[in-house]
Coordinates of C-alpha atoms (C1' of nucleotides) in Angstrom, one line a residue:
Chain A
M1 CA 0.0 0.0 0.0
Q2 CA 1.3 3.4 -0.9
L3 CA 0.8 6.0 1.7
T4 CA -0.9 9.1 0.3
P5 CA -1.3 12.0 2.5
A6 CA -5.0 11.7 2.5
S7 CA -5.0 8.1 3.8
V8 CA -2.1 9.0 6.3
A9 CA -4.3 11.8 7.8
L10 CA -6.7 8.8 9.0
V11 CA -3.8 7.9 11.7
R12 CA -3.8 9.9 14.9
G13 CA -1.3 11.9 16.9
A14 CA 2.4 11.9 16.7
A15 CA 2.3 9.0 14.1
V16 CA 1.0 11.4 11.5
Q17 CA 3.8 13.7 11.7
Q18 CA 6.3 11.0 11.7
V19 CA 5.0 9.6 8.5
H20 CA 4.2 12.7 6.9
R21 CA 7.7 14.0 7.5
A22 CA 9.2 11.0 5.9
E23 CA 7.7 11.7 2.5
T24 CA 8.5 15.3 2.4
H25 CA 10.3 16.5 -0.6
E26 CA 14.0 17.2 0.4
I27 CA 14.6 20.7 -0.5
A28 CA 16.3 21.2 -3.7
P29 CA 20.2 21.8 -3.5
G30 CA 21.3 25.3 -3.5
A31 CA 17.8 26.5 -2.6
G32 CA 19.0 28.7 0.1
S33 CA 22.2 30.4 -1.8
G34 CA 19.9 33.3 -2.9
M35 CA 20.2 32.3 -6.5
N36 CA 17.0 30.1 -8.1
S37 CA 17.6 26.5 -8.2
P38 CA 17.1 24.6 -11.5
P39 CA 13.3 23.2 -12.0
T40 CA 12.5 20.1 -9.9
I41 CA 10.2 17.5 -11.1
L42 CA 7.8 15.8 -8.8
P43 CA 5.4 13.1 -9.0
A44 CA 1.7 13.6 -7.7
G45 CA 1.2 13.5 -4.0
R46 CA 4.1 14.9 -2.7
V47 CA 4.4 17.4 0.2
L48 CA 6.4 20.6 -0.6
F49 CA 6.0 21.7 3.0
W50 CA 3.8 21.1 6.0
Q51 CA 1.6 23.4 8.0
G52 CA 3.8 24.7 10.8
D53 CA 7.0 24.5 9.0
D54 CA 9.4 27.6 9.1
Q55 CA 9.1 27.8 5.4
R56 CA 11.5 30.7 4.0
Q57 CA 11.6 29.7 0.5
Q58 CA 9.1 30.5 -2.3
I59 CA 8.2 28.2 -4.7
E60 CA 7.3 28.9 -8.4
I61 CA 5.1 26.6 -10.4
C62 CA 6.3 25.9 -13.9
K63 CA 4.2 23.1 -14.6
G64 CA 1.3 21.0 -12.8
L65 CA -0.9 21.8 -9.9
V66 CA -0.4 22.2 -6.4
R67 CA -2.8 22.5 -3.5
A68 CA -2.9 24.3 -0.2
V69 CA -4.6 22.1 2.4
R70 CA -5.3 21.9 6.2
L71 CA -5.1 18.4 7.6
F72 CA -7.3 17.5 10.7
G73 CA -6.8 14.7 13.1
N74 CA -10.2 13.0 12.3
G75 CA -9.0 12.3 8.8
R76 CA -10.9 15.4 7.4
R77 CA -9.2 17.9 5.6
Q78 CA -9.9 21.4 4.0
I79 CA -8.2 22.7 0.8
L80 CA -7.5 26.4 0.9
A81 CA -6.2 27.1 -2.6
F82 CA -4.9 25.8 -5.9
Y83 CA -1.8 27.0 -7.1
W84 CA -1.3 26.8 -11.1
P85 CA 1.7 27.5 -13.6
G86 CA 3.1 30.8 -12.9
D87 CA 1.7 31.1 -9.3
I88 CA 4.6 31.4 -6.6
I89 CA 3.8 30.2 -3.4
R90 CA 4.7 32.3 -0.4
A91 CA 4.4 30.5 2.8
I92 CA 2.9 31.9 6.0
R93 CA 6.0 32.0 8.5
G94 CA 5.8 31.5 12.3
S95 CA 2.0 31.3 12.2
S96 CA 0.2 28.4 13.7
Y97 CA -2.5 29.1 11.0
S98 CA -0.3 27.9 8.0
Y99 CA -1.0 25.2 5.6
T100 CA 0.4 22.3 4.0
A101 CA 1.4 22.2 0.3
E102 CA 1.2 19.1 -2.1
T103 CA 1.5 18.4 -5.6
V104 CA -2.0 17.4 -7.1
S105 CA -0.3 16.2 -10.5
Q106 CA 2.9 15.9 -11.7
C107 CA 4.8 19.2 -11.1
E108 CA 7.9 21.2 -12.5
L109 CA 8.8 23.4 -9.8
R110 CA 11.5 26.0 -9.0
W111 CA 12.5 27.0 -5.4
C112 CA 13.6 30.7 -5.1
S113 CA 14.9 32.6 -2.2
E114 CA 12.6 35.1 -0.7
V115 CA 14.7 38.1 -1.4
H116 CA 14.9 37.4 -5.1
L117 CA 11.1 38.1 -5.8
A118 CA 10.3 40.6 -2.9
C119 CA 10.3 43.5 -5.4
G120 CA 8.5 41.7 -8.3
P121 CA 5.1 42.4 -9.5
T122 CA 3.8 39.7 -7.0
N123 CA 5.1 41.4 -4.1
R124 CA 2.6 40.2 -1.5
S125 CA 3.0 38.6 1.7
G126 CA 2.1 34.9 2.2
A127 CA -0.9 36.0 4.3
D128 CA -2.0 38.3 1.8
Q129 CA -2.0 35.6 -1.1
I130 CA -3.8 32.9 0.9
L131 CA -6.4 35.5 2.2
G132 CA -7.1 36.6 -1.4
Q133 CA -7.9 32.8 -2.1
V134 CA -9.7 32.1 1.0
L135 CA -12.0 35.1 1.5
P136 CA -14.0 34.3 -1.6
L137 CA -14.0 30.6 -0.6
L138 CA -15.4 31.5 2.9
T139 CA -18.3 33.5 1.6
A140 CA -19.0 30.8 -1.3
I141 CA -19.3 28.1 1.3
A142 CA -21.1 30.1 3.8
Q143 CA -23.8 31.5 1.3
K144 CA -24.0 29.5 -1.6
S145 CA -25.8 26.2 -2.4
T146 CA -23.8 23.1 -3.5
V147 CA -24.9 23.7 -6.9
A148 CA -23.9 27.4 -7.1
R149 CA -20.5 26.6 -5.4
L150 CA -19.6 24.1 -8.1
A151 CA -20.6 26.3 -10.9
W152 CA -18.4 29.0 -9.3
F153 CA -15.6 26.6 -9.0
L154 CA -15.9 25.6 -12.8
L155 CA -15.5 29.1 -13.8
R156 CA -12.7 29.8 -11.7
V157 CA -10.5 27.0 -12.8
R158 CA -11.6 27.1 -16.4
N159 CA -8.6 29.6 -17.3
H160 CA -6.3 27.4 -15.5
L161 CA -7.0 23.8 -16.6
P162 CA -4.6 22.8 -19.2
P163 CA -6.4 21.7 -22.7
D164 CA -6.6 18.3 -23.7
P165 CA -4.6 17.7 -26.8
R166 CA -6.9 15.8 -28.6
I167 CA -10.2 17.5 -28.9
E168 CA -10.6 21.3 -29.3
G169 CA -12.0 23.1 -26.5
V170 CA -11.8 20.2 -23.9
L171 CA -9.8 20.8 -20.8
R172 CA -8.1 18.2 -18.5
I173 CA -9.6 18.0 -14.9
V174 CA -6.3 17.4 -13.1
F175 CA -7.6 17.1 -9.6
P176 CA -9.6 14.0 -8.3
R177 CA -13.5 14.5 -7.5
A178 CA -12.5 14.4 -3.6
D179 CA -10.4 17.6 -4.2
I180 CA -13.4 19.4 -5.4
A181 CA -15.3 18.1 -2.4
D182 CA -12.7 19.0 0.1
Y183 CA -12.2 22.4 -1.2
L184 CA -16.2 23.5 -1.7
G185 CA -17.0 21.8 1.6
M186 CA -19.2 19.1 0.3
S187 CA -19.4 15.5 -0.3
V188 CA -17.8 13.7 -3.3
E189 CA -21.2 12.2 -4.3
T190 CA -22.8 15.8 -4.3
V191 CA -19.8 16.8 -6.7
C192 CA -20.5 13.9 -8.9
R193 CA -24.5 14.3 -9.0
T194 CA -24.1 18.0 -9.7
L195 CA -21.5 17.6 -12.7
S196 CA -24.0 14.9 -14.0
D197 CA -26.7 17.6 -13.5
F198 CA -24.7 20.1 -15.4
K199 CA -24.1 17.7 -18.1
T200 CA -27.8 16.7 -18.3
R201 CA -28.6 20.3 -18.8
H202 CA -25.9 20.9 -21.5
L203 CA -23.9 23.5 -19.4
I204 CA -20.9 21.2 -19.5
D205 CA -19.8 18.0 -21.3
L206 CA -17.8 15.2 -19.6
P207 CA -16.1 13.4 -22.5
T208 CA -14.3 11.4 -20.1
R209 CA -13.9 11.4 -16.2
K210 CA -10.8 13.4 -16.4
T211 CA -11.9 15.9 -19.3
L212 CA -14.3 18.7 -19.2
R213 CA -16.0 21.3 -21.6
I214 CA -17.8 23.9 -20.7
R215 CA -20.6 24.8 -23.0
D216 CA -22.6 27.6 -21.4
V217 CA -20.6 30.1 -19.7
S218 CA -23.3 32.7 -19.1
R219 CA -25.8 30.1 -17.7
L220 CA -23.0 28.8 -15.5
R221 CA -22.4 32.5 -14.1
K222 CA -26.1 32.8 -13.3
I223 CA -26.2 29.8 -11.3
A224 CA -22.7 30.7 -9.8
Q225 CA -24.2 34.0 -8.6
G226 CA -27.4 32.9 -6.7
W227 CA -28.3 30.7 -4.0
S228 CA -31.1 28.9 -5.7
A229 CA -30.4 25.4 -7.2
F230 CA -31.0 26.4 -10.8
Chain B
M1 CA -36.3 55.3 9.8
Q2 CA -32.8 55.0 10.7
L3 CA -30.4 53.7 7.9
T4 CA -28.3 50.8 9.5
P5 CA -25.6 49.4 7.4
A6 CA -27.4 45.9 7.2
S7 CA -30.5 47.7 5.8
V8 CA -28.8 49.8 3.5
A9 CA -27.1 46.8 2.0
L10 CA -30.5 45.9 0.6
V11 CA -30.1 48.7 -1.8
R12 CA -28.3 48.1 -4.9
G13 CA -25.2 49.7 -6.9
A14 CA -23.9 53.2 -6.3
A15 CA -26.5 54.1 -4.0
V16 CA -25.2 51.8 -1.5
Q17 CA -21.8 53.3 -1.6
Q18 CA -23.3 56.7 -1.4
V19 CA -25.3 56.2 1.7
H20 CA -22.7 54.1 3.3
R21 CA -20.1 56.9 3.1
A22 CA -22.4 59.4 4.4
E23 CA -22.5 57.6 7.7
T24 CA -18.8 56.8 8.0
H25 CA -17.0 58.1 11.0
E26 CA -14.9 60.9 10.3
I27 CA -11.4 60.2 11.2
A28 CA -10.4 61.7 14.7
P29 CA -8.3 64.8 14.6
G30 CA -4.8 64.5 14.8
A31 CA -5.0 60.9 13.6
G32 CA -2.3 61.3 10.9
S33 CA 0.2 63.2 13.0
G34 CA 2.0 60.2 14.1
M35 CA 0.9 60.6 17.6
N36 CA -2.1 58.7 19.1
S37 CA -5.3 60.6 19.1
P38 CA -7.2 60.5 22.3
P39 CA -10.0 57.9 22.8
T40 CA -13.1 58.5 20.7
I41 CA -16.5 57.2 21.7
L42 CA -18.9 55.9 19.0
P43 CA -22.3 54.6 19.1
A44 CA -23.4 51.2 18.0
G45 CA -23.8 50.4 14.3
R46 CA -21.1 53.1 12.9
V47 CA -18.7 52.5 10.2
L48 CA -14.9 52.8 11.1
F49 CA -13.9 52.2 7.4
W50 CA -15.0 50.6 4.3
Q51 CA -14.0 47.7 2.3
G52 CA -11.6 49.0 -0.4
D53 CA -10.5 52.1 1.5
D54 CA -7.0 52.8 1.8
Q55 CA -7.1 52.5 5.4
R56 CA -3.5 53.5 6.8
Q57 CA -4.3 53.8 10.5
Q58 CA -4.6 51.4 13.1
I59 CA -7.6 51.4 15.6
E60 CA -7.2 50.1 19.1
I61 CA -10.2 49.1 20.8
C62 CA -10.5 50.2 24.3
K63 CA -14.2 49.4 25.1
G64 CA -17.0 47.9 23.1
L65 CA -17.3 45.3 20.1
V66 CA -16.4 45.8 16.5
R67 CA -17.1 43.7 13.6
A68 CA -15.2 42.9 10.3
V69 CA -17.8 42.4 7.7
R70 CA -18.0 41.8 4.1
L71 CA -21.2 43.4 2.2
F72 CA -22.7 41.9 -0.7
G73 CA -25.2 43.6 -3.3
N74 CA -28.0 41.1 -2.6
G75 CA -28.3 42.2 1.0
R76 CA -26.3 39.4 2.5
R77 CA -23.4 39.9 4.6
Q78 CA -20.4 37.7 6.0
I79 CA -19.1 38.6 9.3
L80 CA -15.2 37.9 9.3
A81 CA -14.2 38.6 12.7
F82 CA -15.1 40.3 16.1
Y83 CA -12.4 42.6 17.5
W84 CA -12.8 42.9 21.4
P85 CA -11.0 45.3 23.9
G86 CA -7.5 45.2 23.6
D87 CA -7.4 44.1 20.1
I88 CA -5.9 46.5 17.6
I89 CA -7.4 46.4 14.0
R90 CA -5.0 46.4 11.2
A91 CA -6.6 47.0 7.8
I92 CA -5.8 45.3 4.6
R93 CA -4.4 47.9 2.4
G94 CA -4.5 48.0 -1.4
S95 CA -6.5 44.8 -1.4
S96 CA -9.8 44.2 -3.0
Y97 CA -10.2 41.7 -0.4
S98 CA -10.6 43.7 2.4
Y99 CA -13.3 44.4 4.8
T100 CA -15.6 46.9 6.3
A101 CA -15.3 47.5 10.2
E102 CA -18.4 48.5 12.3
T103 CA -19.1 49.1 15.8
V104 CA -21.7 46.5 17.2
S105 CA -22.1 48.2 20.5
Q106 CA -20.9 51.5 21.8
C107 CA -17.2 51.7 21.7
E108 CA -14.2 53.7 23.0
L109 CA -11.6 53.5 20.4
R110 CA -8.2 55.0 19.5
W111 CA -6.8 55.7 16.3
C112 CA -3.1 55.4 16.0
S113 CA -0.3 55.7 13.2
E114 CA 0.9 52.6 12.0
V115 CA 4.5 53.1 12.8
H116 CA 3.9 53.5 16.4
L117 CA 2.9 50.0 16.9
A118 CA 4.9 48.1 14.2
C119 CA 7.3 46.8 17.0
G120 CA 4.8 45.9 19.7
P121 CA 4.2 42.4 20.4
T122 CA 1.1 42.6 18.1
N123 CA 3.4 43.2 15.1
R124 CA 1.5 41.4 12.3
S125 CA 0.1 42.5 9.0
G126 CA -3.5 43.2 8.7
A127 CA -3.7 40.1 6.3
D128 CA -2.0 37.9 8.9
Q129 CA -4.4 39.2 11.5
I130 CA -7.5 38.5 9.6
L131 CA -6.3 35.3 8.2
G132 CA -5.7 33.9 11.9
Q133 CA -9.6 34.7 12.5
V134 CA -10.7 33.5 9.0
L135 CA -9.1 30.1 8.5
P136 CA -10.7 28.6 11.7
L137 CA -13.8 30.1 10.7
L138 CA -13.6 28.5 7.0
T139 CA -13.2 25.1 8.4
A140 CA -15.7 25.4 11.1
I141 CA -18.3 26.5 8.4
A142 CA -17.1 23.9 6.0
Q143 CA -16.9 21.0 8.3
K144 CA -19.0 21.4 11.3
S145 CA -22.8 21.1 11.8
T146 CA -24.7 24.4 12.9
V147 CA -24.7 22.8 16.5
A148 CA -21.2 22.2 16.7
R149 CA -20.5 25.6 15.2
L150 CA -22.6 27.6 17.7
A151 CA -20.9 25.7 20.6
W152 CA -17.5 26.7 19.1
F153 CA -18.6 30.1 18.8
L154 CA -19.7 30.2 22.4
L155 CA -16.6 28.9 23.6
R156 CA -14.6 31.5 21.6
V157 CA -16.4 34.4 22.6
R158 CA -16.6 33.3 26.4
N159 CA -13.3 35.0 27.6
H160 CA -14.4 38.2 25.7
L161 CA -17.9 39.2 26.8
P162 CA -18.4 41.6 29.5
P163 CA -19.7 40.1 32.7
D164 CA -23.2 41.2 33.8
P165 CA -22.8 43.2 37.1
R166 CA -26.2 42.1 38.5
I167 CA -25.4 38.4 38.6
E168 CA -22.2 36.5 39.1
G169 CA -21.3 34.4 36.2
V170 CA -23.6 36.0 33.8
L171 CA -22.1 37.5 30.5
R172 CA -23.6 40.1 28.4
I173 CA -24.2 39.1 24.8
V174 CA -23.5 42.4 23.2
F175 CA -24.2 41.3 19.6
P176 CA -27.8 40.5 18.0
R177 CA -28.6 36.8 17.0
A178 CA -28.3 38.1 13.5
D179 CA -24.6 38.8 13.8
I180 CA -24.2 35.3 15.1
A181 CA -26.0 33.9 12.2
D182 CA -24.0 36.0 9.6
Y183 CA -20.8 35.0 11.3
L184 CA -21.5 31.2 11.4
G185 CA -23.2 31.0 8.1
M186 CA -26.6 29.9 9.3
S187 CA -30.1 31.2 9.7
V188 CA -31.1 33.5 12.6
E189 CA -33.8 30.8 13.3
T190 CA -31.3 28.1 13.7
V191 CA -29.1 30.2 16.0
C192 CA -32.3 30.7 18.2
R193 CA -33.6 27.1 18.2
T194 CA -29.8 25.8 18.9
L195 CA -29.5 28.2 21.8
S196 CA -32.9 27.1 23.4
D197 CA -31.7 23.5 22.7
F198 CA -28.5 24.0 24.7
K199 CA -30.6 25.6 27.4
T200 CA -32.9 22.6 27.7
R201 CA -30.0 20.4 27.9
H202 CA -28.2 22.5 30.7
L203 CA -25.3 23.7 28.8
I204 CA -26.2 27.2 29.0
D205 CA -28.5 29.6 30.7
L206 CA -30.4 32.4 29.1
P207 CA -31.6 34.6 31.9
T208 CA -32.5 37.3 29.5
R209 CA -32.1 37.6 25.8
K210 CA -29.2 39.6 26.1
T211 CA -27.2 37.5 28.9
L212 CA -25.9 34.2 28.9
R213 CA -24.2 31.8 31.4
I214 CA -22.1 29.0 30.3
R215 CA -23.0 25.9 32.6
D216 CA -21.2 22.8 31.3
V217 CA -17.8 23.9 29.3
S218 CA -16.6 20.4 28.8
R219 CA -19.6 19.2 27.2
L220 CA -19.9 22.4 24.9
R221 CA -16.3 21.4 24.1
K222 CA -17.2 17.8 23.0
I223 CA -20.1 19.3 21.0
A224 CA -17.9 21.9 19.3
Q225 CA -15.5 19.2 18.1
G226 CA -17.6 16.8 16.3
W227 CA -20.0 17.0 13.4
S228 CA -22.7 15.2 15.2
A229 CA -25.6 17.1 16.5
F230 CA -25.2 16.1 20.3
Chain C
dC1 C1' -49.0 54.2 24.7
dG2 C1' -47.9 52.7 20.2
dG3 C1' -44.9 50.9 17.0
dA4 C1' -40.7 48.9 15.4
dC5 C1' -37.5 45.8 15.7
dG6 C1' -35.5 41.6 17.5
dC7 C1' -36.3 37.4 19.4
dT8 C1' -38.6 32.7 19.5
dT9 C1' -41.3 28.8 18.1
dG10 C1' -43.7 25.9 14.8
dA11 C1' -44.6 23.5 10.4
dG12 C1' -43.3 22.2 6.2
dA13 C1' -40.3 21.6 2.3
dC14 C1' -36.1 20.6 0.4
dT15 C1' -31.1 20.2 0.4
dG16 C1' -27.2 17.5 0.9
dA17 C1' -25.0 13.8 3.6
dT18 C1' -24.6 8.9 4.5
dC19 C1' -24.7 4.3 3.2
dA20 C1' -24.7 1.0 -0.3
dA21 C1' -24.1 -1.0 -4.5
dG22 C1' -22.2 -1.2 -9.2
dC23 C1' -19.0 0.4 -12.8
dA24 C1' -14.9 2.4 -15.2
dT25 C1' -10.0 3.1 -15.2
dA26 C1' -5.3 2.8 -14.5
dG27 C1' -1.9 0.2 -12.7
dT28 C1' 0.5 -4.4 -11.8
dG29 C1' 1.9 -8.9 -12.3
dG30 C1' 1.8 -13.0 -14.7
Chain D
dC1 C1' -0.8 -8.9 -23.9
dC2 C1' -4.3 -10.2 -20.9
dA3 C1' -6.2 -10.9 -16.4
dC4 C1' -6.6 -9.1 -11.8
dT5 C1' -7.0 -5.5 -8.5
dA6 C1' -7.0 -1.2 -6.3
dT7 C1' -8.8 3.1 -6.7
dG8 C1' -11.8 6.3 -8.1
dC9 C1' -16.1 7.7 -10.0
dT10 C1' -21.1 7.2 -10.6
dT11 C1' -25.8 6.5 -9.1
dG12 C1' -29.8 5.1 -6.1
dA13 C1' -32.2 5.3 -1.7
dT14 C1' -33.0 7.1 2.6
dC15 C1' -33.1 10.2 6.3
dA16 C1' -31.4 13.9 9.0
dG17 C1' -30.3 18.6 9.3
dT18 C1' -31.3 23.1 8.2
dC19 C1' -33.7 26.7 5.5
dT20 C1' -37.9 29.1 4.5
dC21 C1' -42.2 31.0 5.5
dA22 C1' -45.4 32.2 9.1
dA23 C1' -47.1 33.7 13.4
dG24 C1' -46.6 35.2 18.0
dC25 C1' -44.4 37.3 21.7
dG26 C1' -41.0 40.5 24.4
dT27 C1' -38.5 44.8 24.6
dC28 C1' -36.9 49.0 23.7
dC29 C1' -37.7 53.6 22.5
dG30 C1' -40.2 57.8 20.9

DNA sequence: CGGACGCTTGAGACTGATCAAGCATAGTGG
DNA sequence: CCACTATGCTTGATCAGTCTCAAGCGTCCG
């Protein structure tokens, strides 16, 4: 059995941290030198850093998808944000309210020193960055129905999902359904059912389980705005 | 009719901002001088600053209660945090994801320059501060039942609520039920019902509508942890 | 004293979670 | 290359939890 973070989280107490740390990615060589390290390729399901770590590096995502997640003792988790190619992860240092970063898919990453990017256009603190992600999420979860939340989510990730090379206009869904569920605060079953509903209503297509085509953006927008189911 | 922020929010578009600004508190004299201004007393329901304002001052709460809230066009709102005596509000500058600050009860406030407090023990950015409030709230709303959320809330505010001078061990609930509802993402009716349930189960007392006595902290803690109703 | 507002309780409907079963897909080893 | 298996996905049935609508009550303030 391979230990994925999700399954490991079912274990309680100190053992969690132990196993967790065992599979943490070793920081790339030369990362602390002030120069950018060369890109690193990581498979899916690897941890970049743990919540509570004193993370002083920034991580640039060249390819792939990374999720920011809070893990709880009862096996549940809350995904706070997704990071897409071009994003730079700035960790929250010295805060008990930080998060764990994991690769969702295979990733090409670049560790870089904090100083190097401090003056760039993305000059925001890690807290600022996460807050910009979490505030809309909070209001979506607190105020929208599951249907509206999922529509909102699809519109948000639409511009980030990589296109499927085989069919024009089709996007590759790089995350499992469980990630959508743990991001939007709903069950996997409801995610599936609602996606099927969207398909039935010709809002989207699901050519395969891992591909998506958005057919009616404007109607999806209307659904995403309101509370009501449809 | 008196225009409270909540009722004004029912209006749409530009008019909202207009009326809103009309009742904004005028910044205390001398606030920008680098010296602390003398304490200011404000009645309940006044706005300290608006979401999107370029707020460069910090506000120390000497007495009373302030709420951080995001207002939406459809009349809904999401309360992000409460600030209690001793707290210092650091606004989020230059971010579209900032918030509005309003007095919940009569308040004694002190405007102070940002520099003055930059080296104190509360040396955290505004984003850091809000994030520390919002992350636990997000996970509470996303993962707990309404019952667990309310128990969690009561335990959180317990140490901040001012004691009622008349009866020993009784606290004054300074916020209306609607504030609890808009903070925890539930309806006012559910807040009422759940409080009544807690009373029936001897977890709390409600001597009057505005007073509260917590009778069984440990049982309340158990309820606050789990998803299950009781 | 009257009215407005906030609080409380009830009835009903409906959303969404849970449990359960079956199916598709990708990965593995013969 | 083909079973075989593990995993993730999908759909159905059921029901608890929570919202909505509605009505009544208490309290505060003019």
